[in-house]
CSV table of C-alpha atoms in Angstrom, one decimal:
chain,number,residue,atom,x,y,z
O,157,UNK,CA,20.3,17.5,18.3
O,158,UNK,CA,17.6,15.1,17.1
O,159,UNK,CA,18.6,12.8,14.5
O,160,UNK,CA,15.5,12.6,12.4
O,161,UNK,CA,16.9,9.1,10.7
O,162,UNK,CA,16.5,7.3,14.0
O,163,UNK,CA,13.2,5.2,13.3
O,164,UNK,CA,10.9,3.4,15.6
O,165,UNK,CA,8.4,0.7,14.6
O,166,UNK,CA,4.8,1.9,15.0
O,167,UNK,CA,1.3,0.7,14.4
O,168,UNK,CA,-0.8,3.5,13.1
O,169,UNK,CA,-4.3,4.4,14.8
O,170,UNK,CA,-6.9,7.0,14.3
O,171,UNK,CA,-4.8,9.5,15.8
O,172,UNK,CA,-2.3,9.3,13.0
O,173,UNK,CA,-5.2,9.5,10.2
O,174,UNK,CA,-4.6,13.1,9.4
O,175,UNK,CA,-0.8,12.9,9.1
O,176,UNK,CA,-1.1,9.7,7.2
O,177,UNK,CA,-3.6,11.3,4.6
O,178,UNK,CA,-1.0,14.2,4.2
O,179,UNK,CA,1.8,11.8,3.5
O,180,UNK,CA,-0.3,9.8,1.0
O,181,UNK,CA,-1.5,12.8,-0.8
O,182,UNK,CA,2.1,14.2,-1.0
O,183,UNK,CA,3.5,10.9,-2.6
O,184,UNK,CA,0.5,10.0,-4.7
O,185,UNK,CA,0.1,13.5,-6.2
O,186,UNK,CA,1.7,12.5,-9.5
O,187,UNK,CA,1.0,8.8,-9.3
O,188,UNK,CA,-0.8,7.8,-12.7
O,189,UNK,CA,-3.6,6.1,-11.2
O,190,UNK,CA,-4.5,9.2,-9.1
O,191,UNK,CA,-3.9,11.7,-11.8
O,192,UNK,CA,-6.4,9.7,-13.8
O,193,UNK,CA,-9.0,10.2,-11.2
O,194,UNK,CA,-8.2,13.8,-10.7
O,195,UNK,CA,-6.7,15.2,-13.9
O,196,UNK,CA,-6.9,19.0,-12.6
O,197,UNK,CA,-3.6,19.8,-11.1
O,198,UNK,CA,-5.0,22.8,-9.4
O,199,UNK,CA,-7.5,21.0,-7.2
O,200,UNK,CA,-6.0,17.5,-7.2
O,201,UNK,CA,-4.0,17.9,-3.8
O,202,UNK,CA,-7.1,18.8,-1.8
O,203,UNK,CA,-9.3,16.3,-3.5
O,204,UNK,CA,-6.6,13.5,-3.1
O,205,UNK,CA,-6.0,14.4,0.4
O,206,UNK,CA,-9.9,13.9,1.0
O,207,UNK,CA,-9.9,10.6,-0.8
O,208,UNK,CA,-6.8,9.3,1.1
O,209,UNK,CA,-8.3,10.5,4.5
O,210,UNK,CA,-11.5,8.6,3.5
O,211,UNK,CA,-9.6,5.5,2.4
O,212,UNK,CA,-7.8,5.3,5.7
O,213,UNK,CA,-11.0,5.0,7.5
O,214,UNK,CA,-11.5,1.9,5.6
O,215,UNK,CA,-7.9,0.8,6.1
O,216,UNK,CA,-8.2,1.1,9.8
O,217,UNK,CA,-11.4,-1.1,9.8
O,218,UNK,CA,-10.2,-3.8,7.5
O,219,UNK,CA,-6.5,-3.6,7.3
O,220,UNK,CA,-3.4,-4.1,9.4
O,221,UNK,CA,-1.1,-1.2,9.5
O,222,UNK,CA,2.6,-1.2,9.8
O,223,UNK,CA,4.9,2.0,10.1
O,224,UNK,CA,8.1,3.5,11.2
O,225,UNK,CA,8.4,7.0,12.7
O,226,UNK,CA,11.2,9.3,12.9
O,227,UNK,CA,12.7,10.8,16.0
O,228,UNK,CA,10.3,13.8,15.9
O,229,UNK,CA,7.2,11.3,15.8
O,230,UNK,CA,6.5,12.1,12.0
O,231,UNK,CA,5.5,8.9,10.0
O,232,UNK,CA,8.6,8.0,7.9
O,233,UNK,CA,7.2,4.7,6.1
O,234,UNK,CA,3.9,3.2,6.2
O,235,UNK,CA,1.6,0.6,4.5
O,236,UNK,CA,-1.4,-1.6,5.2
O,237,UNK,CA,-1.9,-5.4,4.8
O,238,UNK,CA,-5.3,-6.9,3.9
O,239,UNK,CA,-5.2,-10.3,5.2
O,240,UNK,CA,-6.0,-13.4,3.1
O,241,UNK,CA,-9.6,-13.9,2.9
O,242,UNK,CA,-10.6,-10.1,3.6
O,243,UNK,CA,-14.0,-9.7,2.0
O,244,UNK,CA,-14.6,-7.1,-0.6
O,245,UNK,CA,-16.3,-3.8,0.8
O,246,UNK,CA,-20.0,-3.9,0.4
O,247,UNK,CA,-22.0,-0.7,-0.7
O,248,UNK,CA,-23.2,-0.2,2.7
O,249,UNK,CA,-19.6,-0.2,3.8
O,250,UNK,CA,-18.4,2.3,1.2
O,251,UNK,CA,-21.3,4.5,2.4
O,252,UNK,CA,-20.1,4.0,6.0
O,253,UNK,CA,-16.7,5.0,5.2
O,254,UNK,CA,-17.8,8.1,3.2
O,255,UNK,CA,-16.8,7.0,-0.3
O,256,UNK,CA,-20.1,7.7,-1.6
O,257,UNK,CA,-19.8,11.4,-0.8
O,258,UNK,CA,-17.1,11.6,-3.5
O,259,UNK,CA,-19.6,12.2,-6.3
O,260,UNK,CA,-21.0,15.4,-4.6
O,261,UNK,CA,-17.7,16.7,-3.5
O,262,UNK,CA,-15.7,16.0,-6.5
O,263,UNK,CA,-18.0,15.3,-9.4
O,264,UNK,CA,-19.8,12.3,-10.8
O,265,UNK,CA,-17.0,11.7,-13.4
O,266,UNK,CA,-14.4,11.6,-10.8
O,267,UNK,CA,-16.2,9.3,-8.7
O,268,UNK,CA,-17.0,7.0,-11.8
O,269,UNK,CA,-13.2,7.0,-12.8
O,270,UNK,CA,-12.4,5.9,-9.4
O,271,UNK,CA,-15.0,3.2,-9.2
O,272,UNK,CA,-14.2,1.7,-12.5
O,273,UNK,CA,-10.4,1.8,-12.2
O,274,UNK,CA,-10.6,0.0,-8.7
O,275,UNK,CA,-13.0,-2.6,-10.1
O,276,UNK,CA,-10.7,-3.2,-13.1
O,277,UNK,CA,-7.6,-3.4,-11.0
O,278,UNK,CA,-9.2,-5.9,-8.4
O,279,UNK,CA,-10.5,-8.1,-11.2
O,280,UNK,CA,-7.1,-8.4,-12.7
O,281,UNK,CA,-5.6,-9.1,-9.4
O,282,UNK,CA,-8.1,-11.7,-8.6
O,283,UNK,CA,-7.5,-13.4,-12.2
O,284,UNK,CA,-3.7,-13.3,-11.6
O,285,UNK,CA,-3.9,-15.0,-8.3
O,286,UNK,CA,-6.0,-17.8,-9.9
O,287,UNK,CA,-8.4,-18.4,-7.0
O,288,UNK,CA,-5.6,-18.1,-4.4
O,289,UNK,CA,-6.0,-15.9,-1.5
O,290,UNK,CA,-3.3,-13.3,-0.7
O,291,UNK,CA,-1.9,-10.6,1.6
O,292,UNK,CA,-2.8,-7.5,-0.4
O,293,UNK,CA,-0.2,-4.7,0.1
O,294,UNK,CA,-2.1,-1.3,0.3
O,295,UNK,CA,-0.7,2.3,0.5
O,296,UNK,CA,2.9,1.5,1.0
O,297,UNK,CA,4.9,4.7,0.9
O,298,UNK,CA,8.0,6.4,2.1
O,299,UNK,CA,8.4,9.9,3.1
O,300,UNK,CA,10.2,11.8,0.3
O,301,UNK,CA,12.8,13.1,2.6
O,302,UNK,CA,13.6,9.3,3.4
O,303,UNK,CA,13.2,7.8,-0.2
O,304,UNK,CA,16.7,6.3,-1.4
O,305,UNK,CA,18.0,5.6,2.2
O,306,UNK,CA,17.1,2.0,2.2
O,307,UNK,CA,14.1,2.5,4.6
O,308,UNK,CA,11.5,1.2,2.5
O,309,UNK,CA,13.5,-1.8,1.6
O,310,UNK,CA,14.2,-2.8,5.2
O,311,UNK,CA,10.6,-2.2,6.4
O,312,UNK,CA,8.9,-4.3,3.5
O,313,UNK,CA,11.6,-7.1,4.0
O,314,UNK,CA,10.8,-7.3,7.5
O,315,UNK,CA,7.1,-7.5,6.7
O,316,UNK,CA,7.5,-10.2,4.1
O,317,UNK,CA,9.7,-12.2,6.6
O,318,UNK,CA,7.5,-11.8,9.7
O,319,UNK,CA,3.9,-11.6,8.3
O,320,UNK,CA,3.7,-13.1,4.7
O,321,UNK,CA,6.5,-16.0,4.8
O,322,UNK,CA,5.2,-17.7,7.9
O,323,UNK,CA,1.7,-17.9,6.7
O,324,UNK,CA,2.1,-19.9,3.6
O,325,UNK,CA,0.0,-17.2,1.5
O,326,UNK,CA,1.5,-15.1,-1.3
O,327,UNK,CA,1.4,-11.4,-1.4
O,328,UNK,CA,0.0,-9.3,-4.0
O,329,UNK,CA,0.0,-5.5,-5.0
O,330,UNK,CA,-0.7,-3.2,-7.8
O,331,UNK,CA,1.7,-0.2,-8.8
O,332,UNK,CA,1.6,2.4,-11.5
O,333,UNK,CA,5.2,3.7,-11.5
O,334,UNK,CA,8.1,1.8,-13.1
O,335,UNK,CA,10.5,2.6,-10.5
O,336,UNK,CA,8.2,0.9,-7.9
O,337,UNK,CA,8.4,-2.2,-10.1
O,338,UNK,CA,12.0,-2.2,-9.8
O,339,UNK,CA,11.8,-1.9,-6.0
O,340,UNK,CA,9.3,-4.6,-5.5
O,341,UNK,CA,11.3,-7.0,-7.8
O,342,UNK,CA,14.3,-6.5,-5.5
O,343,UNK,CA,12.4,-8.0,-2.8
O,344,UNK,CA,10.9,-11.0,-4.6
O,345,UNK,CA,7.8,-9.8,-6.2
O,346,UNK,CA,7.3,-10.6,-10.0
O,347,UNK,CA,5.2,-9.0,-12.7
O,348,UNK,CA,2.2,-11.1,-13.6
O,349,UNK,CA,0.3,-8.2,-15.6
O,350,UNK,CA,1.6,-5.1,-17.2
O,351,UNK,CA,-1.5,-3.9,-19.2
O,352,UNK,CA,-2.7,-0.3,-19.0
O,353,UNK,CA,-5.8,0.3,-17.1
O,354,UNK,CA,-8.9,2.4,-18.2
O,355,UNK,CA,-10.1,3.4,-21.7
O,356,UNK,CA,-7.6,3.3,-24.5
O,357,UNK,CA,-7.6,7.2,-25.0
O,358,UNK,CA,-7.1,7.8,-21.4
O,359,UNK,CA,-5.3,4.9,-19.8
O,360,UNK,CA,-2.6,4.7,-17.0
O,361,UNK,CA,0.2,2.3,-16.7
O,362,UNK,CA,-0.1,-0.5,-14.0
O,363,UNK,CA,1.7,-3.6,-12.8
O,364,UNK,CA,0.3,-6.3,-10.7
O,365,UNK,CA,2.8,-8.2,-8.9
O,366,UNK,CA,2.8,-11.3,-6.7
O,367,UNK,CA,5.3,-12.5,-4.1
O,368,UNK,CA,5.5,-16.1,-3.3
């Protein structure tokens, strides 16, 4: 009998893109930042799956993946690092990755909510880093079946020890759930900004955290 809790380190590639998009859409379905972009529950999963699939195209181009797969070959945990000095995507790159199709697919309002929230988050993260470059942690998730098992802690601790610590650079991230704040604090991240994002009448909670 296969033990699904036997995990193997993996580097994600384009072959994993569909499965990774499915996992991200599942985990982020009720994430406040994503419900802000897609408030309609009935259409959110399909729309979010498209956004995650599109985002992964960018991640594979500019990021560095890490993952663990279970004995069946399914993604059990995953994330991406953007290395210090990774440039901000240009409008041409956004078009290349397909982000500019979002307005036609999901409406101009959803597209603008996405652009405005990302720009605000990135500005605040840069302000909190005060001119320093950092490793940026993006799309760190654990499959719901394995949450609470210690898998996420083990995977991210290894990444911090093997990637971030030797580099001399800090790491940074944004998160919108309080339970995630506790998770990252246990690994040495500290909150540097806890202000909501978006218009006052329709904002969502957010924490910017820095390690090192």
